[in-house]
């Protein structure tokens, strides 16, 4: 599954006015990543609570959940049905599932589906009990019971004594008056009804309005992690693989698709209406969480890759406009890349990919029927930016990577999820690079994955990649495993592993693993075993076994800072914590030491990899003397930070100021990012960190600029209401002006688009930073575009890549007239990515009355869609003028906001995070504590942890500002003083 909330480079980067340059990326990294990836399937699985929805029942035939009979004995935790995990007594072999979704509401104004299912299972051990997962389904009685049972060979079976629904643990329980015999096969048959709710989980409904204003309803699925049981009763654990034969009964003017191709369709009259019945081919052996089926009026574009049919589905108007063509163009080449990478043919006859109007995660890798948020699959050349394009490419590659790793070979239980998602998050870059060869997209892992997750992993509240199996039991616990540690740290350590093994050895071990366990289940150590075998065959020399090396990266949280002294050659490691005073309470058998692979170079030579295996060692090759310098962790292939003695820092800074290109591009970004983080953690002075940005006036590469803007953004949040910001603005103007003119020249006055991905991203940085920090030439450019657009509203002259930044500048400098113009454009926008850019830019106004009016609009779903309300408030809060208004708004409307969004939405925790990010005074801390006290009765829902983090962060900010304000002011003054 791909990450949940996506803020594109361009939408994100604008989230500000007046003073806000790099804001978005930081929003994208720290907020979206930490909070969203954090809870990718949250809404999918938190719906599996103990509450039951009362679905409609036909009197006399279907028993409602609320009237089920309790078991005859009083339930105690020792009963199997009180355990969250299935017993191992029964193993499913095959299912036949028939479902009929009703796409118009019934007499009670509810959307429902009807279904029946038969599952064949093998008895592994004599038992008189059948437990099968079921959630929010109502069963039609067969005789007196919810199910019927027969033996596959026709022999006699024990009679059913009792059936009931065990709501807390989500089971249908069948008690027998005799035992099922080991080795025998049985068939359990059920007839049921469920609600086709709009809860984005299980079998659910998604709605959209077509071109002629008609509401259309789609019936679609999201089973991961524990919601197949909401669609039909099943053994809903990933190791319980089986073959599935699905039949869908649907209106004749709708099409039906599932994991496998349709093999038969016919029409039939049911209850006086004509329905189509579509029967699908039987799936290979697979897990329940990968099952999918969709009934819609979508259309598609198609092509073939070898024998594999590829189709991109979406709303008919989006497909007619060509929004599926980019995904269609890249899918075949990515499939071919992975077939080669895994040395295994794509296991299914087709790959359908569907863009859905309502979808909780970023995307989902259902086998052969992949589902996406529209913004992760559909791309419109006329409106979408390069960031939107990169999003589509990497998410498609991520989901296709899972078709083998995850789907063909599946992890046994959710405690090892990091290997599934971390692996896909790593190889998505390889798949993407194979298609867009000029993008150098693999380099972006350092910013998007490594540095993004280090921010979380440097806290004492982080956790190891691997959990013990018994730590993860409930649907809520499963959902919490889908976080940035699983995805991005998983990707980062696998990238490191592939780097020190070499890609060829890594591939050989991977291929052997996939061939050995095809259609089966594994634990993460199985991969280590196969990689170790590949190492034995190769000439790669390692200081220890793969298992021992990797254990210290997967079984303990955090990562080291490696400190080297070039005068003595000593090199040492220490657990890196952003707050040096914080206390680590989680014990580690490795005592927070790691086996660290260190690549290195000096100004004269590149050395061989050095392995740091103890806390402190001496390596004479690390002794260098002035003016030479030492640089560790080339291309940031290792998951650690690096600190040096002052003399070496001085030599690196000197090299950057004289000829920065002598240092590899990724390492120029590393020097900046490591320095700012080391300063936060008090390893070095804040002035040393700031000094790493001096060379940027000569720099045109994206990654060093992005690292600097990300880190300076914190300074902006802390100081944009103080005198520091005046001189800081002058410094940033001085640094960014050459970059702005560099792009003005190479694009012939913003007419042509730079060729590479990174160049396009840095052009966006140049415009965004220059306009928001008040460079007149940039603001004039925005005004010129605005006047052109006003003259011909139907012809937008602004290049899609620059829209977010230019829109923000137009709103920031154009007054009420510009705001009203952009609001009209927002209301008529038909492409989602365009509407998002306009909606975000509307928060860039410097006028409190306009921002307050906009805050009120978020309460009116006719003005701002409900799903966009919290994101809009967050954008307003990121504006220095809007922040206190948003804080007042949230405090005065807390009860109402909480009732609307408090239950399970992650955007709620983002709301608290966004509105408190500038808090850095005792007074603001008091307000926050008062807010907590005042609303204890209402509660904070999914924002509870965010509120605690906001209090902790505010205290840290107060301390940081006290310690650094004077020093930072003096440094900036020295930099901008007339020389």
Short mmCIF file of N, CA, C and O in Angstrom, two decimals, residues 3-4 30-42 456 463 479-485 487 906 945 949:
data_model
loop_
_atom_site.label_atom_id
_atom_site.label_comp_id
_atom_site.label_asym_id
_atom_site.label_seq_id
_atom_site.Cartn_x
_atom_site.Cartn_y
_atom_site.Cartn_z
N UNK A 3 1.69 5.34 0.55
CA UNK A 3 1.42 6.28 1.62
C UNK A 3 0.12 7.01 1.39
O UNK A 3 -0.28 7.26 0.28
N UNK A 4 -0.48 7.43 2.51
CA UNK A 4 -1.82 8.00 2.43
C UNK A 4 -1.87 9.37 1.85
O UNK A 4 -2.19 9.56 0.70
N UNK A 30 7.55 16.39 7.26
CA UNK A 30 7.34 16.07 8.66
C UNK A 30 5.91 15.74 8.96
O UNK A 30 5.61 14.92 9.78
N UNK A 31 4.98 16.40 8.25
CA UNK A 31 3.60 16.17 8.61
C UNK A 31 3.03 15.00 7.86
O UNK A 31 2.63 14.00 8.40
N UNK A 32 3.06 15.13 6.55
CA UNK A 32 2.44 14.10 5.77
C UNK A 32 3.08 12.80 6.04
O UNK A 32 2.47 11.80 6.28
N UNK A 33 4.40 12.83 6.04
CA UNK A 33 5.11 11.59 6.16
C UNK A 33 4.88 10.98 7.50
O UNK A 33 4.43 9.87 7.63
N UNK A 34 5.20 11.78 8.54
CA UNK A 34 5.12 11.17 9.86
C UNK A 34 3.69 10.84 10.20
O UNK A 34 3.40 9.76 10.67
N UNK A 35 2.76 11.76 9.94
CA UNK A 35 1.40 11.51 10.39
C UNK A 35 0.62 10.63 9.42
O UNK A 35 -0.14 9.80 9.82
N UNK A 36 0.83 10.84 8.13
CA UNK A 36 0.01 10.14 7.19
C UNK A 36 0.50 8.75 6.93
O UNK A 36 -0.20 7.79 7.05
N UNK A 37 1.79 8.64 6.56
CA UNK A 37 2.29 7.31 6.31
C UNK A 37 2.06 6.54 7.58
O UNK A 37 1.77 5.37 7.58
N UNK A 38 2.22 7.27 8.68
CA UNK A 38 2.00 6.68 9.96
C UNK A 38 0.76 5.88 10.06
O UNK A 38 0.69 4.92 10.76
N UNK A 39 -0.30 6.37 9.45
CA UNK A 39 -1.59 5.74 9.66
C UNK A 39 -2.22 5.43 8.33
O UNK A 39 -3.38 5.67 8.12
N UNK A 40 -1.43 4.89 7.44
CA UNK A 40 -1.94 4.75 6.09
C UNK A 40 -3.27 4.03 6.04
O UNK A 40 -4.17 4.44 5.37
N UNK A 41 -3.41 2.94 6.79
CA UNK A 41 -4.69 2.24 6.67
C UNK A 41 -5.57 2.52 7.87
O UNK A 41 -6.48 1.78 8.15
N UNK A 42 -5.30 3.61 8.55
CA UNK A 42 -6.03 3.84 9.78
C UNK A 42 -7.53 3.75 9.61
O UNK A 42 -8.21 3.00 10.26
N UNK A 456 11.87 11.20 12.72
CA UNK A 456 11.07 10.40 13.67
C UNK A 456 11.95 9.44 14.46
O UNK A 456 11.77 9.24 15.66
N UNK A 463 10.39 3.32 17.37
CA UNK A 463 10.29 1.89 17.69
C UNK A 463 11.10 1.10 16.66
O UNK A 463 11.39 1.61 15.58
N UNK A 479 -3.09 -1.71 12.32
CA UNK A 479 -3.11 -0.45 11.59
C UNK A 479 -1.97 0.48 12.01
O UNK A 479 -1.43 1.22 11.21
N UNK A 480 -1.56 0.39 13.27
CA UNK A 480 -0.48 1.26 13.76
C UNK A 480 0.89 0.88 13.19
O UNK A 480 1.82 1.67 13.23
N UNK A 481 1.01 -0.34 12.66
CA UNK A 481 2.29 -0.78 12.11
C UNK A 481 2.60 -0.07 10.79
O UNK A 481 3.74 0.04 10.37
N UNK A 482 1.55 0.43 10.12
CA UNK A 482 1.73 1.11 8.83
C UNK A 482 2.21 2.54 9.07
O UNK A 482 1.45 3.48 8.93
N UNK A 483 3.47 2.72 9.43
CA UNK A 483 3.95 4.06 9.71
C UNK A 483 5.23 4.35 8.93
O UNK A 483 5.69 3.52 8.15
N UNK A 484 5.79 5.54 9.16
CA UNK A 484 6.96 5.93 8.35
C UNK A 484 8.17 5.06 8.67
O UNK A 484 9.05 4.90 7.83
N UNK A 485 8.23 4.48 9.86
CA UNK A 485 9.34 3.58 10.17
C UNK A 485 9.27 2.36 9.24
O UNK A 485 10.25 1.99 8.59
N UNK A 487 7.75 1.99 6.32
CA UNK A 487 7.95 2.33 4.90
C UNK A 487 9.36 2.88 4.65
O UNK A 487 10.12 2.33 3.86
N UNK A 906 -6.79 10.99 10.29
CA UNK A 906 -5.46 11.43 10.68
C UNK A 906 -5.35 12.92 10.50
O UNK A 906 -4.51 13.56 11.06
N UNK A 945 -2.41 12.05 20.70
CA UNK A 945 -0.96 11.96 20.73
C UNK A 945 -0.35 13.25 20.18
O UNK A 945 0.66 13.74 20.67
N UNK A 949 2.47 15.71 21.74
CA UNK A 949 3.68 16.07 20.98
C UNK A 949 3.79 17.59 20.84
O UNK A 949 4.89 18.14 20.89
#
